[in-house]
Tab-separated table of C-alpha atoms and ligand atoms in Angstrom:
chain	number	residue	atom	x	y	z
F	2	MET	CA	0.000	0.000	0.000
F	3	LEU	CA	1.284	3.487	-0.898
F	4	VAL	CA	0.458	6.105	1.716
F	5	LEU	CA	1.097	9.827	1.413
F	6	VAL	CA	1.657	11.389	4.832
F	7	ILE	CA	0.776	15.081	5.052
F	8	ASN	CA	1.693	17.555	7.767
F	9	SER	CA	-0.072	20.735	6.765
F	10	GLY	CA	0.891	23.973	8.506
F	11	SER	CA	-0.433	27.482	7.944
F	12	SER	CA	2.380	28.374	5.535
F	13	SER	CA	3.972	25.008	4.789
F	14	LEU	CA	3.067	21.539	3.614
F	15	LYS	CA	5.344	18.632	4.523
F	16	TYR	CA	4.878	15.334	2.751
F	17	GLN	CA	6.313	11.838	2.738
F	18	LEU	CA	5.380	8.994	0.417
F	19	ARG	CA	5.767	5.521	1.920
F	20	ASP	CA	5.513	2.041	0.499
F	21	LEU	CA	4.222	0.054	3.459
F	22	ASP	CA	4.726	-3.379	1.912
F	23	ALA	CA	8.357	-2.662	1.107
F	24	GLY	CA	8.829	-0.644	4.314
F	25	THR	CA	10.472	2.191	2.384
F	26	VAL	CA	10.215	5.961	2.078
F	27	LEU	CA	9.849	6.712	-1.644
F	28	THR	CA	10.247	10.458	-1.343
F	29	GLU	CA	9.673	13.350	0.999
F	30	GLY	CA	9.783	17.118	0.962
F	31	ILE	CA	8.322	20.400	2.037
F	32	VAL	CA	6.564	23.210	0.216
F	33	ASP	CA	6.939	26.337	2.284
F	34	ARG	CA	6.227	30.064	2.113
F	35	ILE	CA	2.642	29.262	1.125
F	36	GLY	CA	0.765	32.543	0.775
F	37	PHE	CA	3.953	34.619	0.685
F	38	PRO	CA	4.884	36.670	-2.409
F	39	ALA	CA	7.352	35.190	-4.917
F	40	GLU	CA	10.985	35.993	-4.146
F	41	GLY	CA	14.131	36.256	-6.308
F	42	GLY	CA	12.989	34.206	-9.296
F	43	GLU	CA	11.172	31.695	-7.070
F	44	VAL	CA	7.593	30.877	-8.025
F	45	GLY	CA	5.110	31.934	-5.370
F	46	VAL	CA	2.671	29.366	-3.955
F	47	ALA	CA	-0.625	31.138	-3.304
F	48	ASP	CA	-2.490	28.553	-1.233
F	49	HIS	CA	-2.679	24.900	-0.175
F	50	GLU	CA	-4.246	23.844	-3.512
F	51	GLU	CA	-1.252	25.238	-5.362
F	52	ALA	CA	1.102	23.625	-2.846
F	53	LEU	CA	-0.538	20.297	-3.586
F	54	GLU	CA	0.116	20.805	-7.311
F	55	VAL	CA	3.809	21.195	-6.463
F	56	VAL	CA	3.686	17.982	-4.401
F	57	ASP	CA	1.842	16.165	-7.189
F	58	ALA	CA	4.517	17.148	-9.714
F	59	ALA	CA	7.257	15.959	-7.333
F	60	LEU	CA	5.489	12.625	-6.755
F	61	HIS	CA	4.794	12.014	-10.436
F	62	GLU	CA	8.248	10.724	-11.299
F	63	VAL	CA	8.600	8.589	-8.169
F	64	LEU	CA	5.193	6.996	-8.649
F	65	ALA	CA	5.964	5.951	-12.226
F	66	GLY	CA	2.347	5.102	-12.915
F	67	ARG	CA	1.540	3.588	-9.492
F	68	GLN	CA	-1.378	4.992	-7.508
F	69	ILE	CA	-1.433	6.455	-4.028
F	70	ASP	CA	-3.835	4.309	-1.965
F	71	ALA	CA	-4.514	6.682	0.929
F	72	VAL	CA	-3.485	9.934	2.551
F	73	GLY	CA	-2.733	10.189	6.276
F	74	HIS	CA	-2.829	13.607	7.958
F	75	ARG	CA	-1.080	14.670	11.112
F	76	VAL	CA	-3.814	16.617	12.920
F	77	VAL	CA	-2.744	18.448	16.041
F	78	HIS	CA	-5.907	18.595	18.126
F	79	GLY	CA	-8.509	15.861	18.460
F	80	GLY	CA	-10.101	17.332	21.585
F	81	GLU	CA	-12.043	14.921	23.775
F	82	ARG	CA	-13.670	13.210	20.841
F	83	PHE	CA	-10.834	11.513	19.011
F	84	GLY	CA	-8.924	8.735	20.763
F	85	ASP	CA	-8.092	6.846	17.580
F	86	PRO	CA	-7.241	7.613	13.963
F	87	VAL	CA	-10.384	8.070	11.822
F	88	LEU	CA	-11.429	7.902	8.203
F	89	ILE	CA	-12.213	11.475	7.154
F	90	ASP	CA	-15.571	12.548	5.727
F	91	ASN	CA	-17.330	15.931	5.755
F	92	GLU	CA	-18.616	15.460	9.285
F	93	ILE	CA	-15.134	14.604	10.605
F	94	THR	CA	-13.624	17.601	8.798
F	95	ARG	CA	-16.191	19.863	10.445
F	96	ALA	CA	-15.495	18.259	13.827
F	97	ILE	CA	-11.782	19.022	13.401
F	98	GLU	CA	-12.748	22.574	12.490
F	99	ARG	CA	-14.892	22.919	15.605
F	100	LEU	CA	-11.714	22.266	17.606
F	101	ASN	CA	-10.050	25.356	16.050
F	102	PRO	CA	-10.383	27.422	19.252
F	103	LEU	CA	-8.226	24.840	21.065
F	104	ALA	CA	-5.465	24.899	18.404
F	105	PRO	CA	-5.933	28.182	16.531
F	106	LEU	CA	-2.654	27.943	14.622
F	107	HIS	CA	-2.735	24.264	13.730
F	108	ASN	CA	-6.189	22.789	13.185
F	109	PRO	CA	-7.270	25.353	10.541
F	110	ALA	CA	-4.091	24.548	8.609
F	111	ASN	CA	-4.741	20.801	8.898
F	112	VAL	CA	-8.238	21.334	7.500
F	113	LEU	CA	-6.839	23.318	4.561
F	114	GLY	CA	-4.679	20.295	3.705
F	115	ILE	CA	-7.617	17.874	4.006
F	116	ARG	CA	-9.867	20.024	1.784
F	117	ALA	CA	-7.136	20.525	-0.821
F	118	ILE	CA	-6.729	16.739	-1.181
F	119	ALA	CA	-10.510	16.160	-1.292
F	120	GLU	CA	-10.752	18.759	-4.045
F	121	LYS	CA	-7.926	17.292	-6.127
F	122	TRP	CA	-8.556	13.573	-5.540
F	123	PRO	CA	-12.255	13.262	-4.533
F	124	ASP	CA	-12.117	9.455	-4.167
F	125	MET	CA	-8.917	9.316	-2.125
F	126	PRO	CA	-9.414	7.770	1.345
F	127	GLN	CA	-8.064	10.213	3.927
F	128	VAL	CA	-7.272	9.442	7.555
F	129	ALA	CA	-6.698	11.861	10.440
F	130	VAL	CA	-4.118	10.863	13.057
F	131	PHE	CA	-4.315	13.129	16.095
F	132	ASP	CA	-1.406	14.342	18.191
F	133	THR	CA	-3.615	14.338	21.294
F	134	ALA	CA	-5.295	10.944	20.739
F	135	TYR	CA	-2.912	8.731	22.707
F	136	HIS	CA	-3.574	10.842	25.812
F	137	ARG	CA	-7.328	10.302	25.692
F	138	THR	CA	-6.797	7.567	28.315
F	139	LEU	CA	-5.579	10.030	30.974
F	140	PRO	CA	-7.607	9.548	34.169
F	141	GLU	CA	-9.455	12.617	35.423
F	142	ARG	CA	-7.038	13.145	38.310
F	143	ALA	CA	-4.327	13.732	35.720
F	144	TRP	CA	-6.254	15.794	33.167
F	145	ARG	CA	-8.195	18.065	35.506
F	146	TYR	CA	-6.800	21.420	36.629
F	147	ALA	CA	-7.741	22.592	40.116
F	148	VAL	CA	-9.827	25.539	38.911
F	149	PRO	CA	-13.598	26.261	38.841
F	150	ASP	CA	-15.626	23.877	36.733
F	151	TRP	CA	-16.818	26.404	34.138
F	152	LEU	CA	-13.311	26.704	32.722
F	153	TYR	CA	-13.689	23.090	31.649
F	154	THR	CA	-17.400	22.937	30.843
F	155	ARG	CA	-17.548	26.214	28.903
F	156	HIS	CA	-14.070	26.424	27.418
F	157	GLY	CA	-12.704	22.885	27.407
F	158	ILE	CA	-9.788	23.901	29.635
F	159	ARG	CA	-8.110	20.655	30.750
F	160	ARG	CA	-4.898	18.739	30.039
F	161	TYR	CA	-4.914	17.255	26.521
F	162	GLY	CA	-1.241	16.452	25.945
F	163	PHE	CA	0.589	16.344	22.600
F	164	HIS	CA	3.286	14.330	20.743
F	165	GLY	CA	0.925	11.378	21.236
F	166	THR	CA	1.761	9.614	17.978
F	167	SER	CA	5.426	9.641	18.924
F	168	HIS	CA	4.912	8.579	22.544
F	169	GLN	CA	2.696	5.666	21.490
F	170	TYR	CA	5.053	4.488	18.750
F	171	VAL	CA	8.109	4.732	21.000
F	172	ALA	CA	6.381	3.008	23.941
F	173	GLY	CA	5.450	0.128	21.598
F	174	ARG	CA	8.988	-0.259	20.302
F	175	ALA	CA	10.451	0.008	23.806
F	176	ALA	CA	8.155	-2.804	24.926
F	177	GLY	CA	9.393	-4.889	21.979
F	178	LEU	CA	13.014	-4.244	22.933
F	179	LEU	CA	12.277	-5.472	26.479
F	180	GLY	CA	10.448	-8.536	25.135
F	181	LEU	CA	7.066	-7.319	26.426
F	182	GLU	CA	3.651	-7.005	24.820
F	183	PRO	CA	2.809	-3.276	24.377
F	184	ALA	CA	-0.044	-3.720	26.906
F	185	ALA	CA	2.423	-4.958	29.532
F	186	PHE	CA	4.663	-1.904	29.307
F	187	ASP	CA	4.982	0.515	32.234
F	188	GLY	CA	7.496	3.293	31.719
F	189	VAL	CA	8.393	6.914	31.163
F	190	VAL	CA	8.827	8.163	27.596
F	191	LEU	CA	10.791	11.375	27.003
F	192	HIS	CA	10.231	13.050	23.625
F	193	LEU	CA	12.938	15.723	23.524
F	194	GLY	CA	12.911	17.727	20.299
F	195	ASN	CA	12.397	21.457	19.882
F	196	GLY	CA	9.153	20.853	21.681
F	197	ALA	CA	9.568	18.387	24.541
F	198	SER	CA	7.238	16.293	26.644
F	199	ALA	CA	7.323	13.373	29.063
F	200	THR	CA	4.608	10.719	29.212
F	201	ALA	CA	3.803	8.236	31.974
F	202	VAL	CA	2.788	4.959	30.334
F	203	GLN	CA	1.011	2.226	32.319
F	204	GLY	CA	-0.179	-0.982	30.699
F	205	GLY	CA	0.751	0.540	27.333
F	206	ARG	CA	-1.579	3.525	27.847
F	207	SER	CA	-0.816	7.147	28.521
F	208	ILE	CA	-1.850	7.973	32.096
F	209	ASP	CA	-0.124	11.330	32.462
F	210	THR	CA	1.809	13.714	30.268
F	211	SER	CA	3.692	16.963	30.795
F	212	MET	CA	2.134	19.112	28.051
F	213	GLY	CA	-1.283	20.390	29.031
F	214	PHE	CA	-4.041	22.547	27.576
F	215	THR	CA	-1.398	23.682	25.096
F	216	PRO	CA	2.151	22.479	24.334
F	217	LEU	CA	3.566	25.192	26.629
F	218	GLU	CA	3.313	23.290	29.916
F	219	GLY	CA	5.932	20.994	31.389
F	220	LEU	CA	9.575	20.626	30.419
F	221	VAL	CA	12.087	23.324	29.497
F	222	MET	CA	12.008	23.330	25.665
F	223	GLY	CA	13.950	24.979	22.829
F	224	THR	CA	12.079	28.270	23.046
F	225	ARG	CA	9.245	27.479	25.506
F	226	SER	CA	9.419	28.045	29.248
F	227	GLY	CA	7.462	24.968	30.301
F	228	ASP	CA	6.076	25.179	33.867
F	229	ILE	CA	6.080	28.604	35.475
F	230	ASP	CA	4.021	30.203	38.220
F	231	PRO	CA	0.819	31.337	36.440
F	232	SER	CA	0.897	34.558	38.463
F	233	ILE	CA	3.881	35.636	36.378
F	234	LEU	CA	1.461	36.062	33.455
F	235	VAL	CA	-0.812	38.214	35.586
F	236	PHE	CA	2.184	40.234	36.738
F	237	LEU	CA	3.317	40.802	33.136
F	238	GLY	CA	-0.235	41.758	32.137
F	239	ARG	CA	-0.299	44.360	34.877
F	240	LEU	CA	2.993	45.722	33.576
F	241	GLY	CA	1.103	46.431	30.353
F	242	MET	CA	2.170	43.497	28.167
F	243	SER	CA	-0.571	42.309	25.802
F	244	SER	CA	-1.675	38.665	25.727
F	245	ASP	CA	-0.002	38.258	22.310
F	246	GLU	CA	3.258	39.612	23.701
F	247	ILE	CA	3.119	37.254	26.679
F	248	ASP	CA	2.287	34.354	24.355
F	249	ASP	CA	5.300	35.194	22.201
F	250	LEU	CA	7.574	35.642	25.218
F	251	LEU	CA	6.769	32.226	26.719
F	252	ASN	CA	6.489	30.236	23.473
F	253	ARG	CA	9.238	31.743	21.332
F	254	GLU	CA	11.671	33.670	23.520
F	255	SER	CA	12.044	31.431	26.550
F	256	GLY	CA	13.387	27.943	27.324
F	257	LEU	CA	16.948	27.000	26.322
F	258	LYS	CA	17.123	30.047	24.065
F	259	ALA	CA	16.501	32.426	26.953
F	260	LEU	CA	18.665	30.570	29.461
F	261	GLY	CA	21.613	29.652	27.279
F	262	GLY	CA	21.451	31.894	24.221
F	263	SER	CA	20.552	29.098	21.763
F	264	ASN	CA	17.733	26.634	21.258
F	265	ASP	CA	20.114	24.172	19.597
F	266	MET	CA	21.362	21.455	21.962
F	267	ARG	CA	24.566	20.953	19.959
F	268	THR	CA	25.504	24.631	20.311
F	269	LEU	CA	24.743	24.561	24.041
F	270	VAL	CA	26.785	21.439	24.736
F	271	GLU	CA	29.781	22.824	22.809
F	272	ALA	CA	29.531	26.143	24.645
F	273	ALA	CA	29.194	24.422	28.028
F	274	GLU	CA	32.270	22.313	27.285
F	275	ARG	CA	34.182	25.547	26.573
F	276	GLY	CA	33.126	26.768	30.017
F	277	ASP	CA	30.275	29.093	28.996
F	278	ALA	CA	28.321	29.671	32.235
F	279	LYS	CA	25.014	30.547	30.543
F	280	ALA	CA	25.050	27.366	28.462
F	281	ARG	CA	25.829	25.307	31.575
F	282	ARG	CA	22.958	26.933	33.397
F	283	ALA	CA	20.576	26.103	30.544
F	284	LEU	CA	21.591	22.426	30.597
F	285	ASP	CA	21.338	22.389	34.362
F	286	VAL	CA	17.823	23.855	34.542
F	287	ALA	CA	16.512	21.680	31.671
F	288	SER	CA	17.999	18.390	32.929
F	289	TYR	CA	16.878	19.063	36.523
F	290	ARG	CA	13.280	19.760	35.411
F	291	LEU	CA	13.290	16.602	33.319
F	292	ALA	CA	14.716	14.428	36.103
F	293	LYS	CA	11.975	15.679	38.456
F	294	TYR	CA	9.315	14.650	35.932
F	295	VAL	CA	10.870	11.201	35.576
F	296	GLY	CA	10.741	10.781	39.358
F	297	ALA	CA	7.108	11.858	39.440
F	298	TYR	CA	6.093	9.565	36.579
F	299	HIS	CA	8.004	6.627	38.068
F	300	VAL	CA	5.575	7.010	40.961
F	301	ALA	CA	2.583	7.583	38.643
F	302	VAL	CA	3.099	4.307	36.750
F	303	GLY	CA	3.717	2.308	39.917
F	304	GLY	CA	7.365	1.668	39.104
F	305	ALA	CA	8.767	2.198	35.610
F	306	LYS	CA	10.174	-0.823	33.763
F	307	ALA	CA	12.048	1.566	31.463
F	308	ILE	CA	12.989	5.191	30.886
F	309	VAL	CA	13.007	5.900	27.153
F	310	PHE	CA	14.688	8.780	25.312
F	311	THR	CA	13.549	9.860	21.847
F	312	ALA	CA	13.488	12.738	19.245
F	313	GLY	CA	16.351	15.073	18.241
F	314	ILE	CA	17.906	15.601	21.677
F	315	GLY	CA	16.842	12.283	23.205
F	316	GLU	CA	18.254	10.263	20.291
F	317	ASN	CA	21.442	12.250	19.747
F	318	SER	CA	22.666	14.071	22.818
F	319	SER	CA	24.608	11.616	24.969
F	320	VAL	CA	25.700	14.560	27.120
F	321	PHE	CA	22.136	15.621	27.943
F	322	ARG	CA	21.071	12.012	28.598
F	323	ALA	CA	24.001	11.602	30.993
F	324	LEU	CA	23.076	14.821	32.836
F	325	VAL	CA	19.537	13.539	33.374
F	326	ALA	CA	20.581	10.007	34.309
F	327	GLU	CA	23.067	11.293	36.872
F	328	GLN	CA	20.205	12.954	38.752
F	329	LEU	CA	18.223	9.700	38.653
F	330	GLY	CA	20.813	7.960	40.823
F	331	ALA	CA	18.313	8.004	43.701
F	332	LEU	CA	16.120	5.624	41.665
F	333	GLY	CA	19.071	3.294	41.151
F	334	VAL	CA	19.582	4.334	37.544
F	335	VAL	CA	23.096	3.743	36.205
F	336	LEU	CA	24.129	4.466	32.615
F	337	ASP	CA	26.665	2.425	30.690
F	338	THR	CA	28.984	5.232	29.565
F	339	GLU	CA	30.134	3.388	26.453
F	340	ALA	CA	26.642	2.327	25.380
F	341	ASN	CA	25.417	5.886	25.932
F	342	ALA	CA	28.135	7.219	23.605
F	343	VAL	CA	27.140	4.939	20.696
F	344	ARG	CA	25.415	6.697	17.782
F	345	SER	CA	22.927	4.471	15.998
F	346	PRO	CA	19.537	4.613	14.299
F	347	GLU	CA	18.538	1.407	16.128
F	348	PRO	CA	16.583	1.136	19.403
F	349	ARG	CA	19.063	0.272	22.158
F	350	VAL	CA	19.699	-0.079	25.885
F	351	ILE	CA	22.144	2.474	27.330
F	352	SER	CA	22.003	1.574	31.035
F	353	ALA	CA	24.458	-0.650	32.901
F	354	PRO	CA	23.344	-4.236	33.633
F	355	GLY	CA	22.981	-3.321	37.328
F	356	SER	CA	20.689	-0.351	36.705
F	357	ALA	CA	17.455	-0.611	38.739
F	358	ILE	CA	15.541	0.713	35.718
F	359	PRO	CA	16.716	0.067	32.143
F	360	VAL	CA	17.342	3.253	30.135
F	361	LEU	CA	16.598	3.023	26.406
F	362	VAL	CA	17.065	5.132	23.292
F	363	VAL	CA	14.310	4.491	20.743
F	364	PRO	CA	14.288	6.618	17.574
F	365	THR	CA	10.835	7.990	16.853
F	366	ASP	CA	9.216	7.929	13.408
F	367	GLU	CA	5.945	9.833	13.420
F	368	GLU	CA	5.489	9.550	9.637
F	369	ARG	CA	5.791	5.789	9.789
F	370	ALA	CA	3.297	5.631	12.662
F	371	ILE	CA	0.864	7.847	10.724
F	372	ALA	CA	1.276	5.776	7.541
F	373	GLU	CA	0.682	2.504	9.408
F	374	ALA	CA	-2.350	3.884	11.239
F	375	THR	CA	-3.725	5.173	7.936
F	376	ALA	CA	-3.298	1.791	6.256
F	377	ALA	CA	-4.989	0.026	9.188
F	378	VAL	CA	-8.003	2.366	9.171
F	379	VAL	CA	-8.422	2.162	5.394
F	380	SER	CA	-8.074	-1.639	5.316
F	381	SER	CA	-10.659	-2.120	8.055
F	382	ALA	CA	-13.062	0.330	6.348
F	383	LEU	CA	-12.699	-1.589	3.073
F	384	GLY	CA	-13.222	-4.871	4.947
F	385	GLU	CA	-16.414	-3.531	6.523
F	386	ARG	CA	-17.738	-2.411	3.154
F	387	ALA	CA	-16.954	-5.806	1.607
F	388	SER	CA	-18.739	-7.737	4.382
F	389	ARG	CA	-21.884	-5.608	4.127
U	24	ADP	P1	11.389	19.032	16.216
U	24	ADP	O1	10.656	19.125	17.489
U	24	ADP	O2	11.517	20.349	15.503
U	24	ADP	O3	10.993	17.867	15.327
U	24	ADP	P2	13.857	17.513	16.592
U	24	ADP	O4	13.248	16.278	17.116
U	24	ADP	O5	14.494	17.500	15.256
U	24	ADP	O6	12.878	18.767	16.704
U	24	ADP	O7	14.943	17.992	17.671
U	24	ADP	C1	15.638	19.192	17.578
U	24	ADP	C2	16.677	19.242	18.693
U	24	ADP	O8	17.549	18.107	18.575
U	24	ADP	C3	17.568	20.478	18.682
U	24	ADP	O9	17.740	20.967	19.991
U	24	ADP	C4	18.881	19.938	18.174
U	24	ADP	O10	19.970	20.672	18.672
U	24	ADP	C5	18.889	18.539	18.742
U	24	ADP	N1	19.818	17.668	18.007
U	24	ADP	C6	19.724	17.225	16.733
U	24	ADP	N2	20.834	16.514	16.401
U	24	ADP	C7	21.633	16.513	17.482
U	24	ADP	C8	22.910	15.951	17.777
U	24	ADP	N3	23.589	15.240	16.878
U	24	ADP	N4	23.418	16.146	19.029
U	24	ADP	C9	22.728	16.855	19.938
U	24	ADP	N5	21.546	17.418	19.716
U	24	ADP	C10	20.997	17.245	18.520
């Protein structure tokens, strides 16, 4: 089955074409600056329909006459409704649109991508895979904020969590590496990219996660503050900052960038090794926050059988992993220094044999997870139609 995976943003459209039977990526790319004027000889792309024409042209050669069987979309917000990937129809598209207030930057862009495909290829099965879906199993004690009820009933203010596709995929592969069924896996998964979140997994399900109502809560990230005292926002408002300015400050000007002068982990580690105090401070604050979350989630899952690192920093930064693991000594965690230093695209164990909790590195692959989920939904829908 050939599946086209689409990640549609407000001004960009990322795509990847996968052959699921062969287990290969046929091609991938990005069309960006959608809606921006043409620049220096470059052809401008007016909207998502035009972007799709660019994608179609790029796919043409690779396809060599073969047909795309289905399209899988990464959709950011599935609200309380979507706990699984779904086959898209008009009602589903409108339901995704109704969630716009919860993800004002992302869901409208996802819908633009869905409509552009429906327009161009009306018979193409399309599947939505939601970034929040894996966290639909959070118990109320984990998703509820301690605020008056109307915030939830009128505005949907609760913890939703994000990066779900990645956390679920990585938890499944970690279970495999430990020789467990996914449903027997209890552990803590750490997705550390530009955005970062930790998830407490019990019996293969997400039972708590560090991102909340939005992706701002939780860990120290590339440019996001993560947890802060909410009164700081009130304080800044009283100083005269607008809500847009505060939003920008905490989402784009904070985190590692604010603490250490860069949101790139490589730059920070190099600077820290040269003795740069700001870079050291950034690593210190970020690794301490993360270690605290691991301790908390170890408790939440009733004793983790593994701590799993993934995404850009988690997969590549042996220095950051070591900083975190050092602070987990109280849990009996011990890294194997040599195993931690190995660079590899394979899932692997990086703790010492005596470690009380195994520490794993498991590369994430959200596109693969989306493609596989898409194929599963489409196959079962076709099966249902055939048996009717
Ligand atoms: P995104 O959330 O944008 O998908 P990624 O998962 O690609 O982000 O992660 C980006 C982060 O990974 C950056 O902080 C980057 O510095 C870090 N990173 C990528 N490669 C390496 C590497 N070889 N060593 C250390 N950090 C790395």
